[in-house]
XYZ file of C-alpha atoms in Angstrom:
310
model
C -0.003 -0.026 0.004
C 2.704 2.339 0.820
C 4.727 1.642 -2.410
C 1.440 2.208 -4.363
C 0.563 5.586 -2.745
C 4.114 6.817 -3.452
C 3.933 5.740 -6.976
C 0.466 7.440 -7.426
C 1.851 10.680 -5.765
C 4.945 10.553 -8.114
C 2.331 10.248 -11.075
C 0.345 13.076 -9.726
C 3.198 15.410 -9.685
C 4.527 14.394 -13.142
C 0.928 15.153 -14.480
C 0.846 18.354 -12.993
C 4.329 19.371 -14.317
C 3.022 18.233 -17.886
C -0.189 20.294 -17.373
C 1.719 23.397 -16.138
C 4.280 23.129 -19.012
C 1.819 22.615 -21.724
C -0.582 25.269 -20.438
C 2.248 27.924 -20.123
C 3.457 27.417 -23.803
C -0.056 27.227 -25.275
C -1.042 30.405 -23.340
C 1.888 32.252 -24.888
C 0.408 31.455 -28.447
C -2.731 33.537 -27.611
C -2.935 36.738 -29.769
C -2.015 40.033 -27.907
C -0.605 40.685 -24.454
C -2.173 41.519 -21.060
C -1.491 45.276 -22.078
C -3.009 45.052 -25.522
C -6.068 47.385 -24.465
C -3.918 49.664 -22.182
C -4.645 52.814 -24.454
C -3.825 55.094 -21.700
C -0.196 53.987 -21.354
C 2.514 55.525 -23.632
C 5.376 53.206 -24.843
C 7.619 53.754 -21.966
C 4.957 52.953 -19.470
C 4.229 49.700 -21.496
C 7.916 48.794 -21.406
C 7.951 49.522 -17.779
C 4.986 47.141 -17.136
C 6.524 44.335 -19.349
C 9.735 44.519 -17.314
C 7.872 44.664 -14.067
C 6.080 41.372 -14.994
C 9.149 39.789 -16.829
C 7.385 39.769 -20.231
C 10.387 41.572 -21.664
C 12.403 38.305 -21.232
C 12.668 35.102 -23.431
C 9.723 32.785 -23.021
C 12.197 30.136 -21.866
C 13.346 32.348 -19.017
C 9.862 33.347 -18.158
C 8.917 29.497 -17.838
C 11.858 28.831 -15.598
C 11.020 31.511 -13.288
C 7.356 30.592 -13.161
C 8.267 26.923 -12.264
C 10.489 28.120 -9.615
C 7.965 30.291 -8.050
C 5.408 27.624 -8.389
C 7.439 25.143 -6.432
C 7.582 27.850 -3.699
C 3.723 28.209 -3.763
C 3.694 31.509 -5.603
C 1.199 31.480 -8.422
C 2.202 35.184 -9.179
C 0.351 38.411 -9.587
C -2.569 39.174 -11.495
C -2.063 41.379 -14.736
C -5.890 42.592 -14.831
C -6.436 43.271 -11.022
C -3.309 45.305 -10.083
C -1.748 44.586 -6.621
C -3.704 41.403 -6.175
C -2.229 37.618 -5.942
C -3.700 35.046 -8.157
C -4.394 33.027 -4.837
C -6.390 36.046 -3.684
C -8.278 35.999 -6.905
C -9.189 32.173 -6.808
C -10.407 32.283 -3.119
C -12.610 35.238 -3.749
C -14.270 33.403 -6.618
C -14.507 29.883 -5.321
C -17.377 30.308 -3.252
C -20.155 30.698 -5.847
C -18.596 27.929 -7.844
C -18.477 25.588 -4.800
C -22.008 26.279 -3.805
C -23.661 25.443 -7.222
C -21.267 22.578 -7.751
C -22.181 21.051 -4.339
C -25.980 21.484 -4.782
C -25.764 20.033 -8.190
C -24.015 17.001 -6.981
C -26.462 16.496 -4.292
C -29.669 17.304 -6.234
C -28.487 15.251 -9.110
C -27.578 12.108 -7.101
C -30.834 12.182 -5.055
C -33.100 12.615 -8.138
C -30.891 10.073 -10.138
C -31.156 7.561 -7.490
C -35.017 7.819 -7.241
C -35.481 7.595 -11.157
C -32.937 4.503 -11.200
C -34.649 2.665 -8.391
C -38.111 3.207 -9.751
C -36.933 2.205 -13.303
C -35.280 -1.098 -11.943
C -38.212 -2.066 -9.789
C -40.634 -1.439 -12.773
C -38.440 -3.007 -15.243
C -39.825 -3.096 -18.762
C -42.660 -0.876 -17.691
C -43.690 2.796 -18.704
C -41.918 4.045 -15.606
C -38.608 2.063 -16.932
C -38.991 3.414 -20.517
C -39.299 6.998 -19.292
C -36.625 6.841 -16.884
C -34.247 5.420 -19.664
C -35.380 7.917 -22.180
C -34.746 10.913 -19.835
C -31.272 9.437 -18.910
C -30.363 9.155 -22.575
C -31.547 12.749 -23.048
C -29.756 13.934 -20.080
C -26.375 12.403 -21.263
C -26.691 13.300 -24.837
C -27.618 16.986 -24.653
C -24.903 19.423 -23.276
C -25.526 21.205 -20.246
C -25.354 24.555 -21.519
C -28.462 23.783 -23.747
C -30.453 22.885 -20.726
C -29.105 26.108 -19.264
C -30.535 28.233 -22.025
C -33.893 26.425 -21.963
C -34.168 26.777 -18.164
C -33.052 30.443 -18.567
C -35.632 31.147 -21.351
C -38.842 29.302 -19.760
C -38.355 29.425 -16.093
C -36.689 32.768 -15.991
C -38.045 34.994 -18.919
C -41.008 33.349 -20.201
C -42.780 32.210 -16.831
C -40.758 34.315 -14.520
C -40.580 31.870 -11.854
C -36.905 32.402 -11.159
C -34.273 35.067 -11.758
C -32.740 34.246 -15.196
C -29.189 35.440 -14.513
C -26.858 37.364 -11.915
C -26.157 36.661 -8.190
C -28.138 38.459 -5.633
C -29.345 35.852 -3.418
C -30.177 32.285 -2.898
C -32.840 32.039 -5.488
C -30.176 33.059 -8.138
C -28.337 29.642 -7.400
C -31.238 27.382 -8.501
C -31.123 27.591 -12.089
C -27.462 27.119 -12.613
C -27.696 24.144 -10.170
C -30.546 22.533 -12.065
C -28.480 22.945 -15.408
C -25.467 21.389 -13.902
C -27.328 18.590 -12.118
C -28.864 17.219 -15.520
C -25.987 15.236 -16.375
C -25.470 13.961 -12.736
C -29.241 12.868 -12.777
C -29.000 10.882 -16.037
C -25.617 9.283 -15.150
C -26.720 8.118 -11.569
C -30.206 6.947 -12.806
C -28.605 4.797 -15.582
C -26.017 3.337 -13.402
C -28.357 2.495 -10.397
C -30.725 1.023 -12.748
C -28.119 -1.493 -14.339
C -26.605 -2.309 -11.024
C -29.979 -2.963 -9.205
C -30.929 -5.229 -12.082
C -27.916 -7.234 -12.008
C -28.038 -7.586 -8.075
C -31.800 -8.615 -8.402
C -30.910 -11.736 -10.318
C -28.148 -12.845 -7.804
C -28.742 -16.053 -5.950
C -28.570 -14.424 -2.558
C -31.547 -12.083 -3.084
C -33.696 -14.974 -4.293
C -32.759 -16.929 -1.191
C -33.852 -13.781 0.785
C -37.115 -13.920 -0.726
C -37.417 -17.584 -0.406
C -36.911 -17.054 3.415
C -40.002 -14.942 3.544
C -38.360 -11.607 3.781
C -40.638 -8.685 2.515
C -39.954 -7.254 -0.857
C -39.125 -3.809 0.729
C -36.656 -5.610 3.071
C -34.993 -7.422 0.368
C -34.817 -4.198 -1.772
C -33.349 -2.219 1.077
C -31.125 -4.740 2.720
C -29.699 -6.636 -0.141
C -30.495 -4.934 -3.441
C -29.905 -1.330 -2.847
C -27.068 -1.542 -0.518
C -25.013 -3.581 -2.835
C -26.024 -1.432 -5.926
C -24.850 1.704 -4.040
C -21.211 0.698 -3.469
C -20.197 1.314 -7.247
C -22.384 4.432 -7.218
C -20.247 6.015 -4.320
C -17.161 5.678 -6.466
C -18.792 7.416 -9.203
C -19.151 10.574 -7.276
C -15.555 11.522 -7.913
C -15.782 11.567 -11.781
C -19.388 13.181 -11.510
C -17.808 16.038 -9.292
C -15.272 16.454 -11.931
C -17.815 16.805 -14.771
C -19.497 19.380 -12.729
C -16.281 21.466 -12.132
C -15.571 21.479 -15.728
C -19.230 22.452 -16.571
C -19.232 25.349 -14.364
C -16.873 27.090 -16.765
C -19.634 27.603 -19.359
C -22.530 27.551 -16.829
C -21.353 30.426 -14.759
C -20.868 32.620 -17.951
C -24.414 31.915 -19.136
C -25.917 32.842 -15.614
C -23.315 35.588 -14.959
C -22.284 33.614 -11.739
C -19.112 35.478 -10.378
C -17.292 32.132 -9.796
C -14.079 30.547 -10.977
C -15.466 29.629 -14.451
C -16.511 33.194 -15.197
C -13.335 34.574 -14.181
C -11.457 31.851 -16.239
C -13.341 33.090 -19.352
C -12.637 36.881 -18.460
C -8.942 36.056 -18.016
C -8.691 34.427 -21.372
C -10.220 37.447 -23.017
C -7.742 39.856 -21.490
C -4.748 37.526 -21.552
C -4.236 37.588 -17.749
C -1.663 34.875 -17.949
C -1.065 34.175 -14.428
C -4.710 33.871 -13.636
C -5.293 31.405 -16.505
C -2.381 29.450 -15.256
C -3.453 29.555 -11.552
C -7.157 28.400 -12.174
C -5.845 25.524 -14.623
C -3.673 24.405 -12.140
C -6.240 24.537 -9.302
C -8.723 22.626 -11.528
C -6.097 20.212 -12.458
C -5.174 19.569 -8.703
C -8.794 19.037 -7.722
C -9.123 16.680 -10.686
C -6.301 14.531 -9.922
C -6.863 14.467 -6.116
C -10.529 13.332 -6.947
C -9.262 10.418 -9.242
C -6.837 9.353 -6.473
C -9.417 9.301 -3.687
C -11.808 7.435 -5.830
C -9.270 4.894 -6.550
C -8.583 4.431 -2.817
C -12.157 4.565 -2.016
C -13.038 1.921 -4.456
C -10.549 -0.298 -2.847
C -11.902 0.178 0.547
C -15.608 -0.322 -0.419
C -15.067 -3.423 -2.440
C -12.930 -6.145 -0.764
C -12.545 -8.112 -3.935
C -10.251 -5.222 -5.093
C -6.645 -5.084 -3.598
C -4.072 -2.347 -4.085
C -0.732 -3.568 -5.047
C 2.352 -1.919 -6.272
C 1.092 -1.046 -9.754
C -2.543 -0.139 -9.011
C -5.857 -1.393 -8.161
C -6.670 -4.953 -9.139
């Protein structure tokens, strides 16, 4: 186990290094500079700004300096927000993103489980076909399409909820619903498949033969065993939500990390682009790592040996 953990941590560090390197050089290919729109600055002032942020040096030297600072935990200073560090910008924006992401994960998991359970217990019925159809639609249609539909019908046409902006809790509902659609579809489909597989197992038939009530069979034997793989899915689902917020926040004008990331690309705020990319990458890698460990703990048939899970 110890060797496995050390190897995984080594892979994680290498992955972060590759992401940081690729993002840095790809970012440099963006047209313009952070001072492209600084019309009020004269040429000398622009030169001073480039020298202050090291943009007057070769890209290779900028890269080495960035990695050196990164190893010391310094993500640099924002080009757009003068005098503010990238760390400050990220932590100021993370609240709205975390709120709608957490709500979407909870809402999506609960509704998806209900649909999946009904679908499995009413196999080959109208309930089953309806649930499967909804799951297919939820997984096939991008979340930003649902976002636009929710915004138009619930926000603008029927006036039930605020269509955009961030002025209170009610403003979190539509972005949460838009983000939760994929989670609902994924969990419903997975629960249905797992429950149908468990229902046909011998120990479930034995439990029925012993006279256990149908609700007791479902709760004690079917649902409990079907939930184990679902728990391990929460990690990838959380990752999908994190990447989905990049677009959803822009559509609903949520002042979160996704909107900040989009704004930073538009104004070439290099350090913030790098900081948010690395922040999401760290979360992504940690989530995959925790899911692997959790899966091994939940399912005793899986053991962790030097090279990975088996």
